[in-house]
PDB file of C-alpha atoms and ligand atoms in Angstrom:
ATOM      1  CA  UNK A 298     -15.055  29.561 -24.707  1.00 54.00           C
ATOM      2  CA  UNK A 299     -11.427  30.641 -25.643  1.00 62.00           C
ATOM      3  CA  UNK A 300      -9.955  27.638 -25.748  1.00 79.00           C
ATOM      4  CA  UNK A 301      -8.228  27.746 -22.002  1.00 94.00           C
ATOM      5  CA  UNK A 302      -9.758  25.052 -19.984  1.00 98.00           C
ATOM      6  CA  UNK A 303      -7.507  25.233 -17.031  1.00 98.00           C
ATOM      7  CA  UNK A 304      -4.430  28.065 -16.171  1.00 98.00           C
ATOM      8  CA  UNK A 305      -2.232  27.877 -13.248  1.00 98.00           C
ATOM      9  CA  UNK A 306      -0.165  30.579 -13.227  1.00 98.00           C
ATOM     10  CA  UNK A 307       2.019  30.406  -9.875  1.00 98.00           C
ATOM     11  CA  UNK A 308       0.240  27.524  -7.820  1.00 98.00           C
ATOM     12  CA  UNK A 309       1.497  26.318  -5.123  1.00 98.00           C
ATOM     13  CA  UNK A 310      -0.050  24.391  -2.217  1.00 98.00           C
ATOM     14  CA  UNK A 311       1.410  24.229   1.414  1.00 97.00           C
ATOM     15  CA  UNK A 312      -0.208  21.578   4.277  1.00 94.00           C
ATOM     16  CA  UNK A 313       1.538  22.258   7.395  1.00 90.00           C
ATOM     17  CA  UNK A 314       5.442  22.669   7.096  1.00 89.00           C
ATOM     18  CA  UNK A 315       5.701  20.347   3.462  1.00 94.00           C
ATOM     19  CA  UNK A 316       5.396  22.388  -0.148  1.00 96.00           C
ATOM     20  CA  UNK A 317       3.405  19.962  -2.296  1.00 98.00           C
ATOM     21  CA  UNK A 318       3.110  22.227  -5.100  1.00 98.00           C
ATOM     22  CA  UNK A 319       5.780  24.771  -5.856  1.00 98.00           C
ATOM     23  CA  UNK A 320       5.141  27.310  -7.814  1.00 98.00           C
ATOM     24  CA  UNK A 321       3.310  25.946 -11.362  1.00 98.00           C
ATOM     25  CA  UNK A 322       2.466  27.179 -14.621  1.00 98.00           C
ATOM     26  CA  UNK A 323       0.313  25.453 -16.621  1.00 98.00           C
ATOM     27  CA  UNK A 324      -1.613  26.166 -19.366  1.00 98.00           C
ATOM     28  CA  UNK A 325      -4.583  23.100 -20.834  1.00 98.00           C
ATOM     29  CA  UNK A 326      -6.122  23.855 -23.880  1.00 98.00           C
ATOM     30  CA  UNK A 327      -9.516  22.505 -25.057  1.00 96.00           C
ATOM     31  CA  UNK A 328      -9.616  19.288 -26.560  1.00 95.00           C
ATOM     32  CA  UNK A 329      -5.979  18.503 -25.301  1.00 97.00           C
ATOM     33  CA  UNK A 330      -5.119  15.184 -24.096  1.00 98.00           C
ATOM     34  CA  UNK A 331      -2.722  16.195 -21.206  1.00 98.00           C
ATOM     35  CA  UNK A 332      -1.270  12.901 -19.195  1.00 98.00           C
ATOM     36  CA  UNK A 333       0.549  13.965 -15.575  1.00 98.00           C
ATOM     37  CA  UNK A 334       3.235  12.001 -14.641  1.00 98.00           C
ATOM     38  CA  UNK A 335       6.061  11.679 -11.453  1.00 97.00           C
ATOM     39  CA  UNK A 336       7.344   9.342  -8.841  1.00 97.00           C
ATOM     40  CA  UNK A 337       4.476   8.479  -5.693  1.00 96.00           C
ATOM     41  CA  UNK A 338       4.457  11.482  -3.816  1.00 96.00           C
ATOM     42  CA  UNK A 339       5.233  14.158  -6.412  1.00 97.00           C
ATOM     43  CA  UNK A 340       1.830  15.722  -6.135  1.00 97.00           C
ATOM     44  CA  UNK A 341       0.083  14.736  -8.902  1.00 97.00           C
ATOM     45  CA  UNK A 342      -2.698  14.031  -7.047  1.00 96.00           C
ATOM     46  CA  UNK A 343      -3.194  17.621  -5.229  1.00 97.00           C
ATOM     47  CA  UNK A 344      -2.470  19.258  -8.508  1.00 98.00           C
ATOM     48  CA  UNK A 345      -5.555  17.347  -9.888  1.00 97.00           C
ATOM     49  CA  UNK A 346      -7.143  18.163  -7.009  1.00 96.00           C
ATOM     50  CA  UNK A 347      -6.325  21.864  -8.122  1.00 97.00           C
ATOM     51  CA  UNK A 348      -7.929  21.288 -11.471  1.00 98.00           C
ATOM     52  CA  UNK A 349     -11.324  19.654 -10.577  1.00 96.00           C
ATOM     53  CA  UNK A 350     -11.574  22.789  -8.218  1.00 95.00           C
ATOM     54  CA  UNK A 351     -11.902  20.377  -4.948  1.00 94.00           C
ATOM     55  CA  UNK A 352      -8.541  22.149  -3.534  1.00 95.00           C
ATOM     56  CA  UNK A 353      -7.482  25.898  -3.123  1.00 96.00           C
ATOM     57  CA  UNK A 354      -5.057  27.039  -3.665  1.00 97.00           C
ATOM     58  CA  UNK A 355      -2.179  28.540  -0.806  1.00 97.00           C
ATOM     59  CA  UNK A 356      -0.673  30.781  -3.391  1.00 98.00           C
ATOM     60  CA  UNK A 357      -1.026  31.607  -7.619  1.00 98.00           C
ATOM     61  CA  UNK A 358      -4.645  31.657  -9.054  1.00 98.00           C
ATOM     62  CA  UNK A 359      -6.122  28.735 -10.701  1.00 98.00           C
ATOM     63  CA  UNK A 360      -8.636  29.376 -14.073  1.00 98.00           C
ATOM     64  CA  UNK A 361     -11.071  25.929 -14.208  1.00 98.00           C
ATOM     65  CA  UNK A 362     -13.365  26.163 -17.478  1.00 97.00           C
ATOM     66  CA  UNK A 363     -12.733  30.475 -17.268  1.00 96.00           C
ATOM     67  CA  UNK A 364     -13.656  30.389 -13.758  1.00 97.00           C
ATOM     68  CA  UNK A 365     -11.577  31.785 -11.629  1.00 96.00           C
ATOM     69  CA  UNK A 366     -11.051  29.519  -8.031  1.00 96.00           C
ATOM     70  CA  UNK A 367     -12.267  32.131  -5.537  1.00 94.00           C
ATOM     71  CA  UNK A 368     -14.400  33.873  -6.908  1.00 94.00           C
ATOM     72  CA  UNK A 369     -16.515  31.172  -8.273  1.00 94.00           C
ATOM     73  CA  UNK A 370     -19.132  28.755  -6.997  1.00 94.00           C
ATOM     74  CA  UNK A 371     -17.379  25.666  -6.883  1.00 93.00           C
ATOM     75  CA  UNK A 372     -20.964  23.870  -6.685  1.00 89.00           C
ATOM     76  CA  UNK A 373     -22.186  25.208 -10.272  1.00 91.00           C
ATOM     77  CA  UNK A 374     -18.605  23.876 -11.609  1.00 93.00           C
ATOM     78  CA  UNK A 375     -17.813  21.075 -10.308  1.00 90.00           C
ATOM     79  CA  UNK A 376     -20.410  19.150 -12.517  1.00 88.00           C
ATOM     80  CA  UNK A 377     -18.543  20.936 -15.099  1.00 93.00           C
ATOM     81  CA  UNK A 378     -16.255  18.241 -14.633  1.00 95.00           C
ATOM     82  CA  UNK A 379     -15.638  14.510 -14.445  1.00 94.00           C
ATOM     83  CA  UNK A 380     -13.670  13.179 -11.771  1.00 94.00           C
ATOM     84  CA  UNK A 381     -12.417   9.591 -11.839  1.00 94.00           C
ATOM     85  CA  UNK A 382     -10.125   8.692  -8.944  1.00 91.00           C
ATOM     86  CA  UNK A 383      -9.952   6.156  -6.057  1.00 87.00           C
ATOM     87  CA  UNK A 384     -10.958   8.739  -3.359  1.00 84.00           C
ATOM     88  CA  UNK A 385     -14.451   8.808  -4.932  1.00 84.00           C
ATOM     89  CA  UNK A 386     -13.967   4.791  -4.937  1.00 86.00           C
ATOM     90  CA  UNK A 387     -14.034   4.683  -1.737  1.00 88.00           C
ATOM     91  CA  UNK A 388     -16.714   6.639  -0.696  1.00 90.00           C
ATOM     92  CA  UNK A 389     -18.828   4.963  -2.622  1.00 92.00           C
ATOM     93  CA  UNK A 390     -22.373   3.308  -0.085  1.00 90.00           C
ATOM     94  CA  UNK A 391     -22.325  -0.559   0.552  1.00 89.00           C
ATOM     95  CA  UNK A 392     -24.733  -1.889  -1.634  1.00 91.00           C
ATOM     96  CA  UNK A 393     -24.785   0.669  -4.376  1.00 93.00           C
ATOM     97  CA  UNK A 394     -25.370  -0.416  -7.224  1.00 95.00           C
ATOM     98  CA  UNK A 395     -23.431   0.529 -10.358  1.00 96.00           C
ATOM     99  CA  UNK A 396     -25.853   1.907 -12.509  1.00 95.00           C
ATOM    100  CA  UNK A 397     -27.469   4.095  -9.487  1.00 94.00           C
ATOM    101  CA  UNK A 398     -23.369   4.979  -8.960  1.00 94.00           C
ATOM    102  CA  UNK A 399     -23.662   5.786 -12.979  1.00 95.00           C
ATOM    103  CA  UNK A 400     -26.876   8.356 -12.493  1.00 92.00           C
ATOM    104  CA  UNK A 401     -26.816   9.633  -9.446  1.00 89.00           C
ATOM    105  CA  UNK A 402     -23.309  11.658 -11.007  1.00 89.00           C
ATOM    106  CA  UNK A 403     -25.614  13.842 -13.098  1.00 80.00           C
ATOM    107  CA  UNK A 404     -26.448  15.531  -9.349  1.00 72.00           C
ATOM    108  CA  UNK A 405     -22.706  15.141  -8.159  1.00 70.00           C
ATOM    109  CA  UNK A 406     -23.268  13.090  -5.328  1.00 73.00           C
ATOM    110  CA  UNK A 407     -22.135   9.486  -4.016  1.00 77.00           C
ATOM    111  CA  UNK A 408     -25.654   7.657  -2.823  1.00 76.00           C
ATOM    112  CA  UNK A 409     -28.580   6.781  -4.517  1.00 75.00           C
ATOM    113  CA  UNK A 410     -31.646   8.029  -2.175  1.00 74.00           C
ATOM    114  CA  UNK A 411     -34.861   9.249  -3.895  1.00 71.00           C
ATOM    115  CA  UNK A 412     -33.629  11.397  -6.732  1.00 76.00           C
ATOM    116  CA  UNK A 413     -36.137  11.340 -10.167  1.00 78.00           C
ATOM    117  CA  UNK A 414     -33.731  10.185 -13.292  1.00 80.00           C
ATOM    118  CA  UNK A 415     -36.194  10.568 -16.804  1.00 84.00           C
ATOM    119  CA  UNK A 416     -35.719   7.551 -18.927  1.00 87.00           C
ATOM    120  CA  UNK A 417     -32.675  10.471 -20.837  1.00 90.00           C
ATOM    121  CA  UNK A 418     -30.781   9.705 -17.774  1.00 90.00           C
ATOM    122  CA  UNK A 419     -30.959   6.003 -17.459  1.00 93.00           C
ATOM    123  CA  UNK A 420     -30.132   5.114 -21.275  1.00 94.00           C
ATOM    124  CA  UNK A 421     -27.308   7.845 -21.260  1.00 94.00           C
ATOM    125  CA  UNK A 422     -25.965   6.189 -18.539  1.00 95.00           C
ATOM    126  CA  UNK A 423     -26.538   2.700 -19.560  1.00 96.00           C
ATOM    127  CA  UNK A 424     -25.202   3.244 -22.872  1.00 95.00           C
ATOM    128  CA  UNK A 425     -21.546   4.981 -20.686  1.00 95.00           C
ATOM    129  CA  UNK A 426     -21.657   1.741 -18.864  1.00 96.00           C
ATOM    130  CA  UNK A 427     -22.001  -0.629 -22.507  1.00 93.00           C
ATOM    131  CA  UNK A 428     -19.161   1.893 -24.326  1.00 91.00           C
ATOM    132  CA  UNK A 429     -17.091   1.070 -21.241  1.00 91.00           C
ATOM    133  CA  UNK A 430     -17.870  -2.988 -22.141  1.00 91.00           C
ATOM    134  CA  UNK A 431     -19.625  -2.698 -18.374  1.00 93.00           C
ATOM    135  CA  UNK A 432     -23.136  -4.119 -20.256  1.00 92.00           C
ATOM    136  CA  UNK A 433     -23.217  -6.901 -18.044  1.00 95.00           C
ATOM    137  CA  UNK A 434     -22.813  -5.017 -15.047  1.00 96.00           C
ATOM    138  CA  UNK A 435     -25.853  -2.991 -14.602  1.00 95.00           C
ATOM    139  CA  UNK A 436     -27.612  -3.986 -12.234  1.00 94.00           C
ATOM    140  CA  UNK A 437     -24.344  -5.331 -10.097  1.00 96.00           C
ATOM    141  CA  UNK A 438     -22.971  -4.293  -6.929  1.00 96.00           C
ATOM    142  CA  UNK A 439     -19.985  -2.010  -7.067  1.00 95.00           C
ATOM    143  CA  UNK A 440     -18.273  -3.885  -4.502  1.00 94.00           C
ATOM    144  CA  UNK A 441     -18.613  -6.999  -5.371  1.00 95.00           C
ATOM    145  CA  UNK A 442     -16.897  -5.999  -8.851  1.00 95.00           C
ATOM    146  CA  UNK A 443     -13.201  -6.953 -10.027  1.00 92.00           C
ATOM    147  CA  UNK A 444     -11.193  -4.139 -10.105  1.00 89.00           C
ATOM    148  CA  UNK A 445     -10.513  -3.832 -13.633  1.00 89.00           C
ATOM    149  CA  UNK A 446     -14.421  -3.190 -14.156  1.00 93.00           C
ATOM    150  CA  UNK A 447     -14.215  -0.531 -11.110  1.00 94.00           C
ATOM    151  CA  UNK A 448     -12.197   1.679 -12.812  1.00 92.00           C
ATOM    152  CA  UNK A 449     -14.319   1.481 -16.379  1.00 93.00           C
ATOM    153  CA  UNK A 450     -16.793   2.055 -14.256  1.00 95.00           C
ATOM    154  CA  UNK A 451     -15.714   4.803 -12.433  1.00 95.00           C
ATOM    155  CA  UNK A 452     -14.916   6.346 -15.626  1.00 95.00           C
ATOM    156  CA  UNK A 453     -18.334   5.668 -17.206  1.00 95.00           C
ATOM    157  CA  UNK A 454     -19.783   7.779 -14.293  1.00 95.00           C
ATOM    158  CA  UNK A 455     -17.251  10.807 -14.370  1.00 94.00           C
ATOM    159  CA  UNK A 456     -18.447  10.597 -18.732  1.00 94.00           C
ATOM    160  CA  UNK A 457     -22.189  10.741 -17.065  1.00 94.00           C
ATOM    161  CA  UNK A 458     -22.690  14.227 -16.966  1.00 91.00           C
ATOM    162  CA  UNK A 459     -21.275  15.313 -20.130  1.00 93.00           C
ATOM    163  CA  UNK A 460     -17.764  16.881 -18.789  1.00 96.00           C
ATOM    164  CA  UNK A 461     -15.861  19.662 -20.750  1.00 97.00           C
ATOM    165  CA  UNK A 462     -13.193  17.838 -18.663  1.00 98.00           C
ATOM    166  CA  UNK A 463     -12.175  14.749 -17.624  1.00 97.00           C
ATOM    167  CA  UNK A 464      -9.313  14.215 -14.531  1.00 97.00           C
ATOM    168  CA  UNK A 465      -8.399  10.350 -14.516  1.00 97.00           C
ATOM    169  CA  UNK A 466      -6.000   9.977 -10.937  1.00 96.00           C
ATOM    170  CA  UNK A 467      -4.455   6.823 -12.303  1.00 95.00           C
ATOM    171  CA  UNK A 468      -6.858   5.302 -13.723  1.00 93.00           C
ATOM    172  CA  UNK A 469      -4.959   1.780 -14.295  1.00 93.00           C
ATOM    173  CA  UNK A 470      -3.956   1.357 -10.618  1.00 91.00           C
ATOM    174  CA  UNK A 471      -3.936  -1.870  -9.533  1.00 87.00           C
ATOM    175  CA  UNK A 472      -4.966  -4.116 -13.137  1.00 89.00           C
ATOM    176  CA  UNK A 473      -3.259  -7.185 -14.242  1.00 90.00           C
ATOM    177  CA  UNK A 474      -1.617  -7.190 -17.678  1.00 93.00           C
ATOM    178  CA  UNK A 475      -4.906  -7.679 -19.575  1.00 91.00           C
ATOM    179  CA  UNK A 476      -7.107  -5.460 -17.191  1.00 90.00           C
ATOM    180  CA  UNK A 477      -4.438  -2.342 -18.528  1.00 93.00           C
ATOM    181  CA  UNK A 478      -4.466  -2.934 -21.852  1.00 94.00           C
ATOM    182  CA  UNK A 479      -7.921  -2.666 -21.998  1.00 92.00           C
ATOM    183  CA  UNK A 480      -8.278   0.089 -20.106  1.00 93.00           C
ATOM    184  CA  UNK A 481      -5.432   1.584 -22.269  1.00 95.00           C
ATOM    185  CA  UNK A 482      -6.974   0.927 -25.674  1.00 94.00           C
ATOM    186  CA  UNK A 483     -10.687   2.650 -24.684  1.00 93.00           C
ATOM    187  CA  UNK A 484      -8.868   5.883 -23.008  1.00 95.00           C
ATOM    188  CA  UNK A 485      -6.814   5.798 -26.245  1.00 96.00           C
ATOM    189  CA  UNK A 486     -10.259   5.353 -28.133  1.00 94.00           C
ATOM    190  CA  UNK A 487     -11.758   8.001 -26.160  1.00 94.00           C
ATOM    191  CA  UNK A 488      -8.280  10.570 -26.999  1.00 96.00           C
ATOM    192  CA  UNK A 489      -9.400   9.827 -30.887  1.00 96.00           C
ATOM    193  CA  UNK A 490     -13.014  10.381 -29.751  1.00 95.00           C
ATOM    194  CA  UNK A 491     -13.699  14.736 -31.271  1.00 94.00           C
ATOM    195  CA  UNK A 492     -16.687  14.676 -29.149  1.00 93.00           C
ATOM    196  CA  UNK A 493     -14.965  13.469 -26.088  1.00 95.00           C
ATOM    197  CA  UNK A 494     -13.935  16.166 -23.429  1.00 97.00           C
ATOM    198  CA  UNK A 495     -10.702  17.731 -22.667  1.00 98.00           C
ATOM    199  CA  UNK A 496      -8.440  14.992 -20.432  1.00 98.00           C
ATOM    200  CA  UNK A 497      -5.847  15.391 -17.652  1.00 98.00           C
ATOM    201  CA  UNK A 498      -4.615  12.098 -16.864  1.00 98.00           C
ATOM    202  CA  UNK A 499      -2.239  11.317 -13.826  1.00 97.00           C
ATOM    203  CA  UNK A 500      -0.135   7.655 -13.844  1.00 96.00           C
ATOM    204  CA  UNK A 501       3.291   7.188 -12.603  1.00 92.00           C
ATOM    205  CA  UNK A 502       4.264   4.684 -15.914  1.00 95.00           C
ATOM    206  CA  UNK A 503       4.652   5.656 -19.255  1.00 96.00           C
ATOM    207  CA  UNK A 504       3.754   2.456 -20.244  1.00 96.00           C
ATOM    208  CA  UNK A 505       0.136   3.151 -19.576  1.00 96.00           C
ATOM    209  CA  UNK A 506      -0.188   6.528 -21.512  1.00 97.00           C
ATOM    210  CA  UNK A 507      -3.330   5.730 -24.190  1.00 96.00           C
ATOM    211  CA  UNK A 508      -1.958   6.574 -28.129  1.00 94.00           C
ATOM    212  CA  UNK A 509      -3.462   9.282 -28.363  1.00 95.00           C
ATOM    213  CA  UNK A 510      -2.478  11.573 -25.696  1.00 97.00           C
ATOM    214  CA  UNK A 511      -1.247  14.970 -26.797  1.00 97.00           C
ATOM    215  CA  UNK A 512       0.637  16.852 -24.139  1.00 98.00           C
ATOM    216  CA  UNK A 513       2.640  16.047 -20.602  1.00 98.00           C
ATOM    217  CA  UNK A 514       3.675  17.477 -17.351  1.00 98.00           C
ATOM    218  CA  UNK A 515       6.157  16.298 -15.208  1.00 98.00           C
ATOM    219  CA  UNK A 516       6.482  16.432 -11.553  1.00 98.00           C
ATOM    220  CA  UNK A 517       8.815  16.412  -8.958  1.00 98.00           C
ATOM    221  CA  UNK A 518       9.260  17.162  -5.630  1.00 97.00           C
ATOM    222  CA  UNK A 519       5.931  19.549  -6.396  1.00 98.00           C
ATOM    223  CA  UNK A 520       7.411  20.965  -8.961  1.00 98.00           C
ATOM    224  CA  UNK A 521       6.785  20.325 -12.923  1.00 98.00           C
ATOM    225  CA  UNK A 522      10.079  20.239 -14.783  1.00 98.00           C
ATOM    226  CA  UNK A 523       8.816  19.728 -17.988  1.00 98.00           C
ATOM    227  CA  UNK A 524       5.861  20.148 -19.998  1.00 98.00           C
ATOM    228  CA  UNK A 525       4.973  20.571 -23.522  1.00 98.00           C
ATOM    229  CA  UNK A 526       3.599  18.466 -26.080  1.00 98.00           C
ATOM    230  CA  UNK A 527       3.942  14.771 -25.454  1.00 97.00           C
ATOM    231  CA  UNK A 528       7.270  13.889 -28.010  1.00 95.00           C
ATOM    232  CA  UNK A 529       9.243  16.173 -26.492  1.00 97.00           C
ATOM    233  CA  UNK A 530       8.638  15.653 -22.525  1.00 98.00           C
ATOM    234  CA  UNK A 531       9.438  11.614 -23.268  1.00 98.00           C
ATOM    235  CA  UNK A 532      12.740  11.890 -23.324  1.00 97.00           C
ATOM    236  CA  UNK A 533      15.301  10.087 -20.890  1.00 97.00           C
ATOM    237  CA  UNK A 534      16.989  13.494 -20.276  1.00 98.00           C
ATOM    238  CA  UNK A 535      13.625  14.278 -18.316  1.00 98.00           C
ATOM    239  CA  UNK A 536      12.010  11.072 -17.763  1.00 98.00           C
ATOM    240  CA  UNK A 537      15.574  10.807 -15.881  1.00 98.00           C
ATOM    241  CA  UNK A 538      15.167  13.727 -14.205  1.00 97.00           C
ATOM    242  CA  UNK A 539      11.802  13.498 -13.093  1.00 98.00           C
ATOM    243  CA  UNK A 540      12.024   9.932 -11.383  1.00 97.00           C
ATOM    244  CA  UNK A 541      15.495  10.542  -9.841  1.00 97.00           C
ATOM    245  CA  UNK A 542      17.288   7.711 -12.082  1.00 96.00           C
ATOM    246  CA  UNK A 543      18.662   6.423 -14.964  1.00 98.00           C
ATOM    247  CA  UNK A 544      16.518   6.033 -17.585  1.00 98.00           C
ATOM    248  CA  UNK A 545      16.340   4.677 -21.530  1.00 97.00           C
ATOM    249  CA  UNK A 546      13.339   5.530 -23.218  1.00 97.00           C
ATOM    250  CA  UNK A 547      11.491   3.938 -26.092  1.00 96.00           C
ATOM    251  CA  UNK A 548       8.049   4.033 -28.317  1.00 96.00           C
ATOM    252  CA  UNK A 549       7.085   2.171 -30.164  1.00 95.00           C
ATOM    253  CA  UNK A 550       3.417   1.817 -32.099  1.00 92.00           C
ATOM    254  CA  UNK A 551       2.160   5.248 -29.955  1.00 91.00           C
ATOM    255  CA  UNK A 552       3.021   3.940 -26.593  1.00 96.00           C
ATOM    256  CA  UNK A 553       5.758   4.670 -23.879  1.00 97.00           C
ATOM    257  CA  UNK A 554       8.518   2.725 -22.423  1.00 97.00           C
ATOM    258  CA  UNK A 555      10.886   3.274 -19.648  1.00 97.00           C
ATOM    259  CA  UNK A 556      13.266   1.045 -17.907  1.00 97.00           C
ATOM    260  CA  UNK A 557      16.965   1.622 -15.831  1.00 97.00           C
ATOM    261  CA  UNK A 558      19.228   2.185 -18.400  1.00 94.00           C
ATOM    262  CA  UNK A 559      22.449   0.152 -17.730  1.00 84.00           C
TER     263      UNK A 559
HETATM  264  N1  ADP B  41      -2.616  16.106   4.032  1.00 54.32           N
HETATM  265  C1  ADP B  41      -0.834  16.416   3.698  1.00 54.32           C
HETATM  266  N2  ADP B  41      -0.209  16.647   4.976  1.00 54.32           N
HETATM  267  C2  ADP B  41       0.928  16.984   5.197  1.00 54.32           C
HETATM  268  N3  ADP B  41       1.719  16.151   3.596  1.00 54.32           N
HETATM  269  C3  ADP B  41      -0.048  15.658   2.416  1.00 54.32           C
HETATM  270  C4  ADP B  41      -0.725  15.973   2.823  1.00 54.32           C
HETATM  271  N4  ADP B  41      -1.457  15.118   1.861  1.00 54.32           N
HETATM  272  C5  ADP B  41      -1.034  14.917   1.564  1.00 54.32           C
HETATM  273  N5  ADP B  41       0.245  15.343   1.904  1.00 54.32           N
HETATM  274  C6  ADP B  41       1.865  14.520   0.831  1.00 54.32           C
HETATM  275  O1  ADP B  41       1.622  15.651  -0.406  1.00 54.32           O
HETATM  276  C7  ADP B  41       2.397  15.176  -1.058  1.00 54.32           C
HETATM  277  C8  ADP B  41       2.533  15.005  -2.444  1.00 54.32           C
HETATM  278  O2  ADP B  41       0.623  14.108  -2.225  1.00 54.32           O
HETATM  279  P1  ADP B  41       0.338  13.691  -3.785  1.00 54.32           P
HETATM  280  O3  ADP B  41      -0.352  14.861  -4.181  1.00 54.32           O
HETATM  281  O4  ADP B  41      -1.092  12.553  -3.274  1.00 54.32           O
HETATM  282  O5  ADP B  41       1.338  12.945  -5.111  1.00 54.32           O
HETATM  283  P2  ADP B  41       1.228  11.438  -6.023  1.00 54.32           P
HETATM  284  O6  ADP B  41      -0.311  12.317  -6.211  1.00 54.32           O
HETATM  285  O7  ADP B  41       1.832  13.081  -6.794  1.00 54.32           O
HETATM  286  O8  ADP B  41       1.685  10.723  -5.194  1.00 54.32           O
HETATM  287  C9  ADP B  41       3.362  13.597  -0.551  1.00 54.32           C
HETATM  288  O9  ADP B  41       4.555  13.534   0.044  1.00 54.32           O
HETATM  289  C10 ADP B  41       2.306  13.357   0.139  1.00 54.32           C
HETATM  290  O10 ADP B  41       2.654  12.590   1.211  1.00 54.32           O
HETATM  291 MG1   MG B  42      -1.984  10.160  -5.989  1.00 54.32          MG
END
């Protein structure tokens, strides 16, 4: 690979009369860790679906892992991408065991049926669950887990096929303070691991951005209003125009804080 994991040129997505994304040009290189940030409805999930090869743009050109969307078999491409999002969590069949939810990711399917898994698959799933602090949950049913446990299991599932690109849509949404801090620390360690895949995480809170994330893209009303190195993008000026209110922004020990300016 030449190092370009994602390349979007002039990407637009229209649904009905609405422009969900407008003229987005964005490049993600190998080993970068990106955060996509913006208010509710800005188009973050839509942009992540483009990156996941789950959605074709209505305008512009998209390359994912050097495959051009529209000219490549997305069914071969998708197993190279790990995606964790609540849209997937909602589709988990009732009664699905945690271990099976992680194992089935090798086939990019949901719901264990009669596939055969060899012992290396099983030990990889167990190792990933262990690394995310879910070693105790292996035999539990997914639907009985707490929100924090579910989020961590979903990340283990996304990592199962050893993806070249890891996409996380609001991984900390719905967590309590302890759960959020635990997840942010884990994602920070993953970001620091040179063997980890290229990562793109969506959030609407700068407080959820782990230390070790290198780049940021700010979305407002479907448009990328700033992008680049995280410390050049996370300025009061950029974040204020992104969220549409005057903000002050601080950084402490590698973490970011934003609040309304007085
Ligand atoms: N199928 C659809 N038809 C029309 N509008 C949609 C559709 N899906 C999403 N939207 C709208 O597109 C905008 C962007 O959605 P989304 O990408 O989910 O935003 P975000 O993840 O930043 O909250 C929102 O205003 C949403 O209501
Ligand atoms: Mg969203």
